[in-house]
Amino acid sequence: MGFCALVLLTINAIAQTSSVTGKVTDDRGAAIAGASVLEKGTKNGTSTGTDGTFTLKVKKGATLIINSLGYDAKEVKASATPIAVALSTDVKALSEVVVTGVGVATSKRKLGIVVDNITSENLPAAPTASIDQALVGKIPGAQISSISGNPGDPVNILLRGINTVQGGTKPLILVDGIEVRATDINSLDLSNVERVEVVKGAASATVYGAQGANGVIQIITKKGKLGATAINFSTSYAANQYINSGNVTKAAMHPYITDGSGNLADANGNPLTYNYVGSVAGISYVYGGAARAGIWDPRNNANHPYLNSDPVHYFDQFKQVFQTGSTLNNMLSISGANDKSDYNISLSNNHTVSPVMQNGYVDRTNLTVNVGSELFKGFKIRSVTQLVYTKNTLVPGLGAAGGAGYGYGNSQGAVGTVYGFLNTSPFFSLEQRNPDGNYANHVLGGAYLSVNSSNPYYAQEYASSTDNKVDVIQSFDANYRINKFFELDAKYGINFRTENARWEYQNQSGNRNANYYSDWISNYVGFDSTEAHNGELDNYQYNTTFQNFIASGTFRTDLQKDFHSKLPIQLSTKAAFDYRKNVYKEYDTYGAYLPIVPPINMSSTSSQGVVEDYYEPKITYGYLVDQTITYGDLAGLAGGFRSDWSSAFGGGSSPFTFPHINGYLALSSFDFWKDNKVLSNLNYFKIRAAYGEAGIQPGPFQRYPVLSQGDLAQTLTYSLPTTINNPNLKVEVTKETEAGIDFGITGARGHWFSAFNGSATYWTRTSANVIYTVPTAISIGAPGELTNAITMSSHGIEFQLNIPVYKSKNASWNFTTNFGHQTSKIDAIQGGNNIILTSSAGSTALTLSPGQTIGQIYGHHTITSFNQKDPNGNLYMSAYYLGSGYNSSQYTMVNGQVVNIATKQIQYTPDKYSLGDPNPKFNISFINSINYKFVTLAFQLDWVSGSHLYNQTKEWMSRDGISGDFAKKVNIAGNVGAWSAYWSSPYYNILGSTHGGDNDGTRDYYYENASFLRLRNVSLAFDVARMTKVKYFKRLQLVLSGRNLVTITKYTGFDPELSSGAVNSAFDRGVDNSTIPNIKSYQVGLNIGL
Amino acid sequence: MSKYKFIYLVAAAVVIAGTACKKQLQVGNPNSPTLSGNVNNEAGLEAFTQGATYINGFVNGDGWLGNSYWSLPYGYAELLADNVAADAANQEVSVVNVPDLVTYTGGTLANPSPQIPFLRSYNTRANTGAGNNVYYYQWLNMYALNAAENTVLSQMPSITLAADDAATFKAWAYFWKGFAYANIGSQYYSGLIIDSYNGSSNHYLVHDSIIARSNYYYNLAISTLGTIQSATAYTAVLKTLIPTDFQVGAHGGIPTSAQWVRTINTLLARNILTSKISPFVNGNLSATIAKSSASVMTTADWTAVLNYATAGIQKGDVVLTGTAGGINPVFSAGGGTVASMTTGTNTNTTFKISERYMQCFGTGDARITNNFSTATLYNNPSFTTRYSLINNGLGTPGVWSYGSTDVGGYELYIAGSYEENALMLAEANIRLGNVNTGLGYVDAVRTYQGAGVAATANTGLTASQAMTQLTNERLVSLFGRGLAWYDVRRWGWPYATANGGGRYGVNFLTVGGTIYTGSTINYNFLDFWDVPADESVLNPPGSGSAATVNPNF
C-alpha cells in the first residue's frame, strides 16, 4: 500500500543552473515511487513519480541524496542526465516499513513495538506449499510446531503466551489488511506471498481490540511491478516419508508357548494357525495361560523368536502402513504494471498423496488476481481475489477431512484407525486377506491379545471420502489521499468458504470377520449391532461467510516541513471503524443401509437422519483512535484505544475498551552517542517499551442460557444442559507490557562479519476473565458453570540476531538466529478448585491448577528410592503403604526404579502428582543462507529444548506387550530376561497392586523428554540463467531441497514435534496418542522467470 | 467517483454501520430452546419433562463402552453381586468387583488391592475425570434427575394447565424425585435433600433420611394421583411424558393410575429392603454382620414389606419399561443396558456371565438352555467363565430371554416388576414364617419365566432351604434390573467373612477352566458408598452434616 511516500516541499532555489532527470529503481530494476530526491546541503528537492522518475533543477556539480523507506540512502553526483539510481534494500531489517499493529505504515526504526517481517525469499518452499509450515522457526519467540504429518493438517501457532483456555492460541489472520476468518491459513498460496508480518502480543495488537489477544499474522500478497511483463513458472516434486526418529517398533521376540520346533503353539502343543476370520486362537503365555493376566506372570520372558517358517510369524506392520507419498507443486504467474495500474495473476496447484498406504490425496488449486489502479490523482483502488479449490480424498480413519464441526476450519483429519493398527499384535499381517477375499477389521490373539485392534486396510477396502472445499477471499480497498494531510481509506473483504464432505462406508455384511466380531465401521449407526454392518453414507455441509469492513481516516503532518517549525515533529492521527460479521452453517445428514451394488447415494439408503442443522451468527464492531508523535529520528510516542461491541458479550450492549501506549528512544541518534568512540560502533541503538490490552471473545452463544434438545424416537424433547451459561459473560482481557532494544553494530571492515543487527524483547502478560467451565457441586443438577473464571499470566524473552557473516562480490553468507523462551501459568480459578481435563486424543489426565503452568499432565510417579515420601511424609516403601508384611529385601533397584523382585513390577505412587509442564523451555532456530555466484545453499536448524510428550502411543502398546521395549532384556536382582511383567507394569501397576486399578492411568514412565534438534530445511539452488546467459530467461533455477531430514532427540515415539491435542489447544499440547508423525521430504524443483 | 462522493460514502457507511449494529448484537442462540421461550405452555412442558427425565436422569454422563444409567450404574450392581465380571479397564469395571480372597480346594487367590481402599483412593475429582471413580455416576444421574423434576415443578405455576393435567405432571415429578432419592439412599452412606429449582444444600443426611424423603415423594405421588378425575386426561399427558420406545413391549405402555400406584407400592417395599440388612449367610437365616452401615430388618419391617408388596405390582400390570428403538433411541440396543452388554460371545462382550450367577439356576431350568452357551471359555484369574449369553436366547417358546442386542429386542425394567414384587412377597412370607406361601411366589416367578422346574412349595423345604431358593431366584430372574447389589448386600454376602459375611459353596474356575466347587469368597466390599469427591469437595459438608465417607469402613 502506497502510504509511505514522503512529500517534500519544493523551494524555489535562487541559482537554477540545470535540470536533471533520472529514475530510481530497486536493485532488481523495479521503479520506486515516492522516493525523495534532495540536493545536498539545500532544501531543494522532489519525489519520484509512480514510474520512479524525477526531474529537478539543481546547481552544477550538485550531489543528490536519494532516500526511500526500506532502502539504503544513496548519494549520487548530478553529472550526466538521465541519472539511473538503483537503491539496495536496507540489509538492516530494522528499517523495513510495516503496516501491522500500527495506526499508520511505519518504518521499523520508528516503532515502539515489535513487528516481525518475513519476506518471501526467506520463506522456504515447504512441500506442503503452505504459509503456516513455512513460518516454522522464522519468528523469534513464537512456537510454531508442525504437530501432524497428515496431508492438509494445520500447525500449532503460539505467538506469545497462553492467555486463554477455551479460545486456543490461534492468532488473527489478515491478508492485505482484511481479516480472513473463514479460510485456513494453510489454504493460502505460499507462492503469492510478498511478505508476512507478525505482531505477537497485546501490546502490539491492541489496534485489533477484542480479537487481537493471540497476536496477528498478516500476509501481504505480491503486486505487479513496473517494467516488462514478468512471467514466472515453477514446478517441484517431493517424495515424503514418515519420521520415526524414536525407532518405534513392535516386539520381535515373544513370551508365548511354542512347540518343539519353536513354532507358536497352544497349551497342548498344537501349532497355531490363522482361523477363517484371521484370528489366532489358542495362543497362550508360557506361564499364566491363555489369559490377559499372563502378562503379569513374573516368569514370562519374551525370549522366543518369531520364526519365518511358522505360518504365524512376525510382520513389519509399519512398512505395510507407512509408505512413500509424494507432492507435486506447480505455479504460474504473470505480472506487470504501468504508471497508473498494476496487476499480478497467479495460478498454483499442490497435489499431495498421503504416505499412509497412499490412501488418498489432497489437491489444492489457488487462483489469485491482484489489480490496482489510480483512478485520479491520489485516489487508488485495489482488488485482490483469491479462489481456492481443495479436494481431499483421504479415507475416513486414515486422514479424511470431514466430521461434525470440521467446517470451523483448522481441524485435523480423522486418523483414528492408525490407533487400531498400533494395537494389533505383530503376528498379524494387515495385508492378509481372509478366505472370503476381504480384509479383517478386528483380529484377536486368544481372547486377550489385540482387543483394540482394527485394520487400516479394512478401512481402505470399505470406506472412502470426497471433501470438496471452495474458498473465496475477496477484498476491495479504496484509498484517497486528499492532500498531504488527509487520507481516507475504505476496505471491504468478504471471505466465503463452502465445503462438502461425503463419507461412504460400504455395506460390510459380506465380511465374515466383521460379522463374527460385530466390528464394522460407521459413524452414526455404530452402536446397534444389527444395523452397522450395512454401511452408511454421511454428508457434511459447511458454509462460512465472513465480512469485514474497515473505514479509516488519517491526518498526518510534519511541523518542520509543513509549518516551518524548528521542531522536527511528525504527527499522525488515525481514526477507524471496523465491522465484522461471521455466519457459520453446518448441515450433517446420514443415510443407513447401503446396497451392495451401485448406484450408492442417499436415495438408495433405507433410512436417513439429520445429525446437525446449525446456524451461528456472530457480529462485532468497534472503533479505533490512534495518535503518533515522533521527534526526528530521536524518539516517538504512540497511544490510543479501541472500543469493541460484540454479540457475544454479556448483555450485548456495553463495549469493552482496550488502551495502548508505546514509545521509543533512539539513543544512537543523539549527539553524545555519535561523538563517543566506543558507542558509535553501536551505530544503531534504540530502546522501546509498549503497553497494551487486547481481547479474546466468548463463543458466539456462550452467554445465552439454553436447554439442550434432541429427539427421542420421533418426539422432540428438551433437557437441562450439563453446563450452565453465564448471561453476563465478559470478553477475556489480556494486558501486556513489552520492553526491548533494537541494535546494529558495525562489524569488521573486511568481508567477514560486517555487521551485527538484532533486537531483544522482554514481555509480560496477565489475562483476566478467562472463560472456562468451572466445576460445580453436581447435586444442583449440572457439573459445571461456564463463566469468566480464570486469571492467567505469562512472560518471556525473545531475540533475533542477524549477521552478514561474509560478503564479497561473488559470495555471501547470511546468518540469522531466532530465540524465544516463554511460560504461561494459571494464577487463580474461581472457587479455587482444580479443573480436571482429559486429553482430547486419549485418557491422559490434564489439570488446570491455580499457581501451576498450564497444560500440566497429572499421573502416578515412579518410586525411585526407598526413601521417597508422600506429601504427608509417609514413606511409600513402608508398612504404611504395603502392610505389615513389608520388607525392603523384597524390592530392588532397576534402572533407577524400585522394583518388586517377586512380581518384577516397577512400583508407582498410588496418588497422582503433576508430572510437569510439557511446553518447551526455549525454541531457537539457526537460519543460514550461503551464496556463491549462481549457487545458493540454505539451511535451517530448529532446536526445541525442554519440551515433553506423554507417550500414550507406547502406553497403549504396553497393554498387550506389543511395544518394542518388551523384547529388551533387563536385570532384576540377578535375573536377566525380557520380562513381560516388568515392561507391562507401567501400564498396569500401582503400589501394592499386581493388576489393580488405573490400567492405562497416566504415569511418569511415559512422560518423556521431547527436546529435539531438527534440520528443518536444506536447499541447494543453481541458477542456470546466471551460470550461462540463457536468452529470454531472467531466471532458470534448479533447487534440490529437503525438509525434516534429520532429527536428533531422546524421545522414543515417532516424532517429538507432534501433539494429539486439538489444534492450537491452550492446554492439550503434550500428549502423543497415535498421531500421524511428520514427514521428511526430498524435493526437486525448477523455477523459471521470463 | 469524485473525491467528495468518496468521502461522503465512507462517512455514511461508518454512521450507518455504527447505528445499525447495536440491534444486530442480540443474536440469541437460534439453535437451542430456552426455558422461558419454549417451556411456557403445556406442549413445551411435555417436551421438557420427557427429555429432562430420561436424558438428564439416565443418559447424560453415562457415555463409556455403553451409554446409559442402565448399563453403567446397573452394570456395577450386577458386577458387585458377582452376576457378571469384566476385563476392560474402563470405569474400573475390571477391578470394582475383585474379592479380597477366594479360598478353593486348590489354593487361594488374594487380591493385593482390596476394594475398599481401592474405591477410596479413586474417589478424587481427578479420577472422575479419568473415568475411574465408580462413585460418581449414580450420584450424577440421580441428582440430575432430581434437578430436572425440580425444574418441571418450578415451571408449572407459570403455565396454564387443566387440574388433571397439572396433577399428572406433578405426580410424575414427585415419582421421579422419590426414585432419585431411593437410588441415592440405597447406594450412598449419606446424601442431600434439594427440593427447589436451582436449590442447593450442604447439609448431608445419612441414607435412612434420604430414603425417608424418597418415601415422602412416593406417597405424595400416590396422593396426587388420587386427585385425578379424568383417566383420559391422565393418559393423554402420560403418553407425552414416556418416550414412545418405552410405551411398547410385553409389559410396557401407559400404566393406569391404579397400576402406577401399585408400582409405587412395590418401590416403597423395595425402599425398606434396600435401606436395611437381613443377613442370610451360608444358609444361616440368623446370621449377623458385625460391622454394617444399615440396621437389621425387624418383623415390623417385614410386615410392612408384605403390606406394600400385597398392594404392589400384579401380573399383567403395565409397568415402566424401556426398549432401544431404531431411530433416536434413549439408549442403544447394543450398549444401553447391562444385559445387552453381556449378550454375545464372552470373548467379545464387555460383561461376562459369572459362574456364580449360573450356579443360581436349578438343575434342568429351561432358562439355562434357552439363554446360555458354553462354546468359549473366557480366562481370568478371578472370574474365568464357561458361559456366554445368547442373543435373544434360542427362542424356546414361553422361556424367558435375558439379553438382546437387537433393536427393540430387550425390554428393560426401570422401576419395579411383577417378579420383583412377587419375590418380595416370597421373602417377607419366608421371613415371617410362612415358608410355603413364600415358596409359592418363587414357584410362580419360575413359571412366569418358563423355567419348567418342579414346584418347591409344600415339598418340605426348611426356611433356610426356602431362602436359598429365594436368593437364587431373585438373582436369576431380576438380572439387569439394578437390584442385585442391594440384594447380596442385605443378605450379608459382600461383607468380610471376619464380620460374618462371605459367600459359601460357590464354583470357582481357574485359568484354563479347572472347576473347584464348594469354594468360599470373602468379598469385603464397601456396603454404602462414600459421597463422590465431585460433590464432597466442591460442596463441603456444613455443620451438623452426616459423614460423607462411610465411617464404618
PDB file of C-alpha atoms in Angstrom, chain A residues 288-475:
ATOM      1  CA  GLY A 288      -0.348 -67.921  33.332  1.00  0.00           C
ATOM      2  CA  GLY A 289      -2.178 -69.496  30.441  1.00  0.00           C
ATOM      3  CA  ALA A 290      -4.382 -68.063  27.745  1.00  0.00           C
ATOM      4  CA  ALA A 291      -5.393 -65.042  29.764  1.00  0.00           C
ATOM      5  CA  ARG A 292      -4.596 -61.378  29.789  1.00  0.00           C
ATOM      6  CA  ALA A 293      -3.240 -61.855  33.304  1.00  0.00           C
ATOM      7  CA  GLY A 294      -0.380 -63.918  31.882  1.00  0.00           C
ATOM      8  CA  ILE A 295       1.430 -60.700  31.105  1.00  0.00           C
ATOM      9  CA  TRP A 296       1.817 -60.150  34.851  1.00  0.00           C
ATOM     10  CA  ASP A 297       3.294 -63.587  35.489  1.00  0.00           C
ATOM     11  CA  PRO A 298       6.858 -62.828  36.560  1.00  0.00           C
ATOM     12  CA  ARG A 299       8.179 -65.899  34.813  1.00  0.00           C
ATOM     13  CA  ASN A 300       7.186 -64.865  31.317  1.00  0.00           C
ATOM     14  CA  ASN A 301      10.200 -63.929  29.246  1.00  0.00           C
ATOM     15  CA  ALA A 302       9.953 -62.636  25.679  1.00  0.00           C
ATOM     16  CA  ASN A 303      12.955 -64.653  24.558  1.00  0.00           C
ATOM     17  CA  HIS A 304      11.344 -66.674  21.755  1.00  0.00           C
ATOM     18  CA  PRO A 305      11.979 -65.508  18.209  1.00  0.00           C
ATOM     19  CA  TYR A 306       9.116 -65.497  15.719  1.00  0.00           C
ATOM     20  CA  LEU A 307      10.091 -67.990  13.017  1.00  0.00           C
ATOM     21  CA  ASN A 308       9.510 -67.029   9.414  1.00  0.00           C
ATOM     22  CA  SER A 309       8.830 -70.690   8.666  1.00  0.00           C
ATOM     23  CA  ASP A 310       5.948 -70.641  11.143  1.00  0.00           C
ATOM     24  CA  PRO A 311       2.650 -69.703   9.460  1.00  0.00           C
ATOM     25  CA  VAL A 312       2.066 -67.341  12.387  1.00  0.00           C
ATOM     26  CA  HIS A 313       5.064 -65.069  12.323  1.00  0.00           C
ATOM     27  CA  TYR A 314       6.220 -61.501  12.628  1.00  0.00           C
ATOM     28  CA  PHE A 315       5.161 -58.846  10.142  1.00  0.00           C
ATOM     29  CA  ASP A 316       6.566 -55.340   9.787  1.00  0.00           C
ATOM     30  CA  GLN A 317       3.238 -53.573  10.028  1.00  0.00           C
ATOM     31  CA  PHE A 318       4.889 -50.161   9.932  1.00  0.00           C
ATOM     32  CA  LYS A 319       6.180 -50.951   6.465  1.00  0.00           C
ATOM     33  CA  GLN A 320       2.712 -52.100   5.463  1.00  0.00           C
ATOM     34  CA  VAL A 321       1.137 -48.834   6.585  1.00  0.00           C
ATOM     35  CA  PHE A 322       3.779 -46.158   6.252  1.00  0.00           C
ATOM     36  CA  GLN A 323       4.782 -45.973   2.617  1.00  0.00           C
ATOM     37  CA  THR A 324       6.203 -43.181   0.496  1.00  0.00           C
ATOM     38  CA  GLY A 325       3.908 -40.380  -0.517  1.00  0.00           C
ATOM     39  CA  SER A 326       4.510 -37.582  -2.945  1.00  0.00           C
ATOM     40  CA  THR A 327       3.887 -33.937  -3.528  1.00  0.00           C
ATOM     41  CA  LEU A 328       3.736 -32.127  -6.838  1.00  0.00           C
ATOM     42  CA  ASN A 329       3.699 -28.330  -6.884  1.00  0.00           C
ATOM     43  CA  ASN A 330       3.173 -26.141  -9.952  1.00  0.00           C
ATOM     44  CA  MET A 331       2.870 -22.391 -10.140  1.00  0.00           C
ATOM     45  CA  LEU A 332       2.477 -19.938 -12.985  1.00  0.00           C
ATOM     46  CA  SER A 333       2.287 -16.200 -12.547  1.00  0.00           C
ATOM     47  CA  ILE A 334       2.166 -13.205 -14.806  1.00  0.00           C
ATOM     48  CA  SER A 335       2.509  -9.669 -13.594  1.00  0.00           C
ATOM     49  CA  GLY A 336       3.183  -6.191 -14.752  1.00  0.00           C
ATOM     50  CA  ALA A 337       2.436  -2.568 -14.161  1.00  0.00           C
ATOM     51  CA  ASN A 338       2.441   0.859 -15.741  1.00  0.00           C
ATOM     52  CA  ASP A 339       2.369   4.228 -14.032  1.00  0.00           C
ATOM     53  CA  LYS A 340      -1.359   4.036 -13.300  1.00  0.00           C
ATOM     54  CA  SER A 341      -2.137   0.378 -12.835  1.00  0.00           C
ATOM     55  CA  ASP A 342      -0.610  -2.880 -11.820  1.00  0.00           C
ATOM     56  CA  TYR A 343      -1.671  -6.497 -11.986  1.00  0.00           C
ATOM     57  CA  ASN A 344      -0.477  -9.855 -10.765  1.00  0.00           C
ATOM     58  CA  ILE A 345      -2.231 -13.069 -11.716  1.00  0.00           C
ATOM     59  CA  SER A 346      -1.083 -16.403 -10.447  1.00  0.00           C
ATOM     60  CA  LEU A 347      -2.252 -19.939 -10.605  1.00  0.00           C
ATOM     61  CA  SER A 348      -0.826 -22.683  -8.440  1.00  0.00           C
ATOM     62  CA  ASN A 349      -1.531 -26.285  -7.642  1.00  0.00           C
ATOM     63  CA  ASN A 350      -0.377 -28.579  -4.884  1.00  0.00           C
ATOM     64  CA  HIS A 351      -1.090 -32.271  -5.072  1.00  0.00           C
ATOM     65  CA  THR A 352      -0.125 -34.398  -2.075  1.00  0.00           C
ATOM     66  CA  VAL A 353      -0.551 -38.155  -1.860  1.00  0.00           C
ATOM     67  CA  SER A 354      -0.696 -39.475   1.702  1.00  0.00           C
ATOM     68  CA  PRO A 355       2.125 -41.761   2.752  1.00  0.00           C
ATOM     69  CA  VAL A 356      -0.397 -43.805   4.784  1.00  0.00           C
ATOM     70  CA  MET A 357      -0.829 -46.604   2.269  1.00  0.00           C
ATOM     71  CA  GLN A 358      -1.156 -43.858  -0.373  1.00  0.00           C
ATOM     72  CA  ASN A 359      -4.814 -43.990   0.588  1.00  0.00           C
ATOM     73  CA  GLY A 360      -5.807 -40.700  -0.976  1.00  0.00           C
ATOM     74  CA  TYR A 361      -4.688 -37.218  -1.838  1.00  0.00           C
ATOM     75  CA  VAL A 362      -5.169 -33.585  -1.056  1.00  0.00           C
ATOM     76  CA  ASP A 363      -5.252 -31.364  -4.113  1.00  0.00           C
ATOM     77  CA  ARG A 364      -5.323 -27.611  -3.806  1.00  0.00           C
ATOM     78  CA  THR A 365      -5.547 -25.040  -6.596  1.00  0.00           C
ATOM     79  CA  ASN A 366      -5.208 -21.312  -5.988  1.00  0.00           C
ATOM     80  CA  LEU A 367      -6.036 -18.582  -8.462  1.00  0.00           C
ATOM     81  CA  THR A 368      -5.109 -15.086  -7.393  1.00  0.00           C
ATOM     82  CA  VAL A 369      -5.780 -11.831  -9.180  1.00  0.00           C
ATOM     83  CA  ASN A 370      -4.404  -8.666  -7.687  1.00  0.00           C
ATOM     84  CA  VAL A 371      -5.144  -5.477  -9.618  1.00  0.00           C
ATOM     85  CA  GLY A 372      -4.682  -1.887  -8.586  1.00  0.00           C
ATOM     86  CA  SER A 373      -5.266   1.388 -10.296  1.00  0.00           C
ATOM     87  CA  GLU A 374      -5.065   5.079  -9.636  1.00  0.00           C
ATOM     88  CA  LEU A 375      -8.351   6.446 -10.943  1.00  0.00           C
ATOM     89  CA  PHE A 376      -7.489  10.069 -10.411  1.00  0.00           C
ATOM     90  CA  LYS A 377      -4.802  11.851  -8.570  1.00  0.00           C
ATOM     91  CA  GLY A 378      -4.441  10.410  -5.108  1.00  0.00           C
ATOM     92  CA  PHE A 379      -7.353   8.020  -5.464  1.00  0.00           C
ATOM     93  CA  LYS A 380      -6.378   4.387  -5.746  1.00  0.00           C
ATOM     94  CA  ILE A 381      -8.420   1.304  -5.792  1.00  0.00           C
ATOM     95  CA  ARG A 382      -7.271  -2.245  -5.450  1.00  0.00           C
ATOM     96  CA  SER A 383      -8.983  -5.578  -5.694  1.00  0.00           C
ATOM     97  CA  VAL A 384      -7.428  -8.799  -4.514  1.00  0.00           C
ATOM     98  CA  THR A 385      -9.221 -12.011  -5.345  1.00  0.00           C
ATOM     99  CA  GLN A 386      -8.155 -15.451  -4.244  1.00  0.00           C
ATOM    100  CA  LEU A 387     -10.083 -18.503  -5.275  1.00  0.00           C
ATOM    101  CA  VAL A 388      -9.055 -21.764  -3.674  1.00  0.00           C
ATOM    102  CA  TYR A 389     -10.379 -25.158  -4.548  1.00  0.00           C
ATOM    103  CA  THR A 390      -9.328 -28.044  -2.345  1.00  0.00           C
ATOM    104  CA  LYS A 391     -10.220 -31.647  -2.889  1.00  0.00           C
ATOM    105  CA  ASN A 392      -9.405 -34.252  -0.263  1.00  0.00           C
ATOM    106  CA  THR A 393      -9.942 -37.953  -0.912  1.00  0.00           C
ATOM    107  CA  LEU A 394      -8.281 -39.409   2.179  1.00  0.00           C
ATOM    108  CA  VAL A 395     -10.113 -42.350   3.726  1.00  0.00           C
ATOM    109  CA  PRO A 396     -12.113 -41.823   6.950  1.00  0.00           C
ATOM    110  CA  GLY A 397      -9.873 -43.031   9.739  1.00  0.00           C
ATOM    111  CA  LEU A 398      -6.774 -42.615   7.579  1.00  0.00           C
ATOM    112  CA  GLY A 399      -6.751 -38.840   7.452  1.00  0.00           C
ATOM    113  CA  ALA A 400     -10.047 -37.769   5.886  1.00  0.00           C
ATOM    114  CA  ALA A 401     -11.473 -34.297   6.079  1.00  0.00           C
ATOM    115  CA  GLY A 402     -14.956 -34.019   7.499  1.00  0.00           C
ATOM    116  CA  GLY A 403     -16.928 -34.882  10.596  1.00  0.00           C
ATOM    117  CA  ALA A 404     -19.010 -32.823  12.970  1.00  0.00           C
ATOM    118  CA  GLY A 405     -17.662 -29.300  13.387  1.00  0.00           C
ATOM    119  CA  TYR A 406     -14.917 -29.790  10.820  1.00  0.00           C
ATOM    120  CA  GLY A 407     -16.122 -26.796   8.860  1.00  0.00           C
ATOM    121  CA  TYR A 408     -14.933 -24.393  11.539  1.00  0.00           C
ATOM    122  CA  GLY A 409     -11.537 -24.936   9.968  1.00  0.00           C
ATOM    123  CA  ASN A 410      -8.134 -25.541  11.491  1.00  0.00           C
ATOM    124  CA  SER A 411      -9.195 -29.110  12.123  1.00  0.00           C
ATOM    125  CA  GLN A 412      -7.141 -32.230  11.815  1.00  0.00           C
ATOM    126  CA  GLY A 413      -8.204 -35.100   9.629  1.00  0.00           C
ATOM    127  CA  ALA A 414      -9.729 -38.228  11.106  1.00  0.00           C
ATOM    128  CA  VAL A 415      -6.852 -40.628  11.782  1.00  0.00           C
ATOM    129  CA  GLY A 416      -8.487 -42.930  14.341  1.00  0.00           C
ATOM    130  CA  THR A 417      -7.725 -46.167  12.537  1.00  0.00           C
ATOM    131  CA  VAL A 418      -3.992 -45.695  12.995  1.00  0.00           C
ATOM    132  CA  TYR A 419      -4.611 -46.372  16.672  1.00  0.00           C
ATOM    133  CA  GLY A 420      -6.044 -49.773  15.871  1.00  0.00           C
ATOM    134  CA  PHE A 421      -3.101 -50.853  13.813  1.00  0.00           C
ATOM    135  CA  LEU A 422      -0.663 -49.830  16.534  1.00  0.00           C
ATOM    136  CA  ASN A 423      -2.583 -52.039  18.945  1.00  0.00           C
ATOM    137  CA  THR A 424      -2.560 -55.097  16.720  1.00  0.00           C
ATOM    138  CA  SER A 425      -0.111 -57.825  17.711  1.00  0.00           C
ATOM    139  CA  PRO A 426       2.815 -58.149  15.310  1.00  0.00           C
ATOM    140  CA  PHE A 427       1.949 -61.700  14.305  1.00  0.00           C
ATOM    141  CA  PHE A 428      -0.926 -60.393  12.210  1.00  0.00           C
ATOM    142  CA  SER A 429      -0.365 -59.202   8.682  1.00  0.00           C
ATOM    143  CA  LEU A 430      -2.525 -56.220   7.884  1.00  0.00           C
ATOM    144  CA  GLU A 431      -2.293 -57.063   4.186  1.00  0.00           C
ATOM    145  CA  GLN A 432      -3.532 -60.621   4.619  1.00  0.00           C
ATOM    146  CA  ARG A 433      -6.929 -61.278   3.074  1.00  0.00           C
ATOM    147  CA  ASN A 434      -9.236 -63.818   4.681  1.00  0.00           C
ATOM    148  CA  PRO A 435     -10.686 -66.785   2.764  1.00  0.00           C
ATOM    149  CA  ASP A 436     -13.745 -64.665   1.890  1.00  0.00           C
ATOM    150  CA  GLY A 437     -11.379 -62.366  -0.042  1.00  0.00           C
ATOM    151  CA  ASN A 438     -11.774 -59.473   2.381  1.00  0.00           C
ATOM    152  CA  TYR A 439      -9.553 -57.842   4.935  1.00  0.00           C
ATOM    153  CA  ALA A 440     -10.160 -58.460   8.599  1.00  0.00           C
ATOM    154  CA  ASN A 441     -11.115 -55.423  10.648  1.00  0.00           C
ATOM    155  CA  HIS A 442     -10.587 -56.900  14.065  1.00  0.00           C
ATOM    156  CA  VAL A 443      -8.335 -59.803  14.908  1.00  0.00           C
ATOM    157  CA  LEU A 444      -7.766 -61.446  18.241  1.00  0.00           C
ATOM    158  CA  GLY A 445      -4.947 -63.486  19.665  1.00  0.00           C
ATOM    159  CA  GLY A 446      -6.784 -65.791  22.008  1.00  0.00           C
ATOM    160  CA  ALA A 447      -9.428 -63.654  23.697  1.00  0.00           C
ATOM    161  CA  TYR A 448      -6.989 -61.212  25.205  1.00  0.00           C
ATOM    162  CA  LEU A 449      -4.439 -60.023  22.657  1.00  0.00           C
ATOM    163  CA  SER A 450      -5.209 -57.221  20.205  1.00  0.00           C
ATOM    164  CA  VAL A 451      -8.560 -56.473  21.828  1.00  0.00           C
ATOM    165  CA  ASN A 452      -8.350 -52.927  20.495  1.00  0.00           C
ATOM    166  CA  SER A 453      -7.137 -53.919  17.043  1.00  0.00           C
ATOM    167  CA  SER A 454      -8.504 -52.583  13.820  1.00  0.00           C
ATOM    168  CA  ASN A 455      -7.032 -52.654  10.380  1.00  0.00           C
ATOM    169  CA  PRO A 456      -6.367 -49.668   8.117  1.00  0.00           C
ATOM    170  CA  TYR A 457      -6.609 -51.995   5.118  1.00  0.00           C
ATOM    171  CA  TYR A 458     -10.165 -52.791   6.145  1.00  0.00           C
ATOM    172  CA  ALA A 459     -10.885 -49.060   6.288  1.00  0.00           C
ATOM    173  CA  GLN A 460      -9.360 -48.662   2.849  1.00  0.00           C
ATOM    174  CA  GLU A 461     -11.451 -51.536   1.500  1.00  0.00           C
ATOM    175  CA  TYR A 462     -14.780 -50.279   2.778  1.00  0.00           C
ATOM    176  CA  ALA A 463     -14.522 -46.557   3.407  1.00  0.00           C
ATOM    177  CA  SER A 464     -13.905 -43.640   1.122  1.00  0.00           C
ATOM    178  CA  SER A 465     -14.494 -39.942   1.152  1.00  0.00           C
ATOM    179  CA  THR A 466     -14.506 -36.892  -1.024  1.00  0.00           C
ATOM    180  CA  ASP A 467     -14.238 -33.489   0.524  1.00  0.00           C
ATOM    181  CA  ASN A 468     -14.647 -30.507  -1.789  1.00  0.00           C
ATOM    182  CA  LYS A 469     -13.902 -27.080  -0.481  1.00  0.00           C
ATOM    183  CA  VAL A 470     -14.085 -23.739  -2.203  1.00  0.00           C
ATOM    184  CA  ASP A 471     -12.682 -20.637  -0.567  1.00  0.00           C
ATOM    185  CA  VAL A 472     -13.234 -17.158  -1.890  1.00  0.00           C
ATOM    186  CA  ILE A 473     -11.200 -14.330  -0.443  1.00  0.00           C
ATOM    187  CA  GLN A 474     -12.135 -11.044  -1.984  1.00  0.00           C
ATOM    188  CA  SER A 475     -11.058  -7.646  -0.790  1.00  0.00           C
TER     189      SER A 475
END
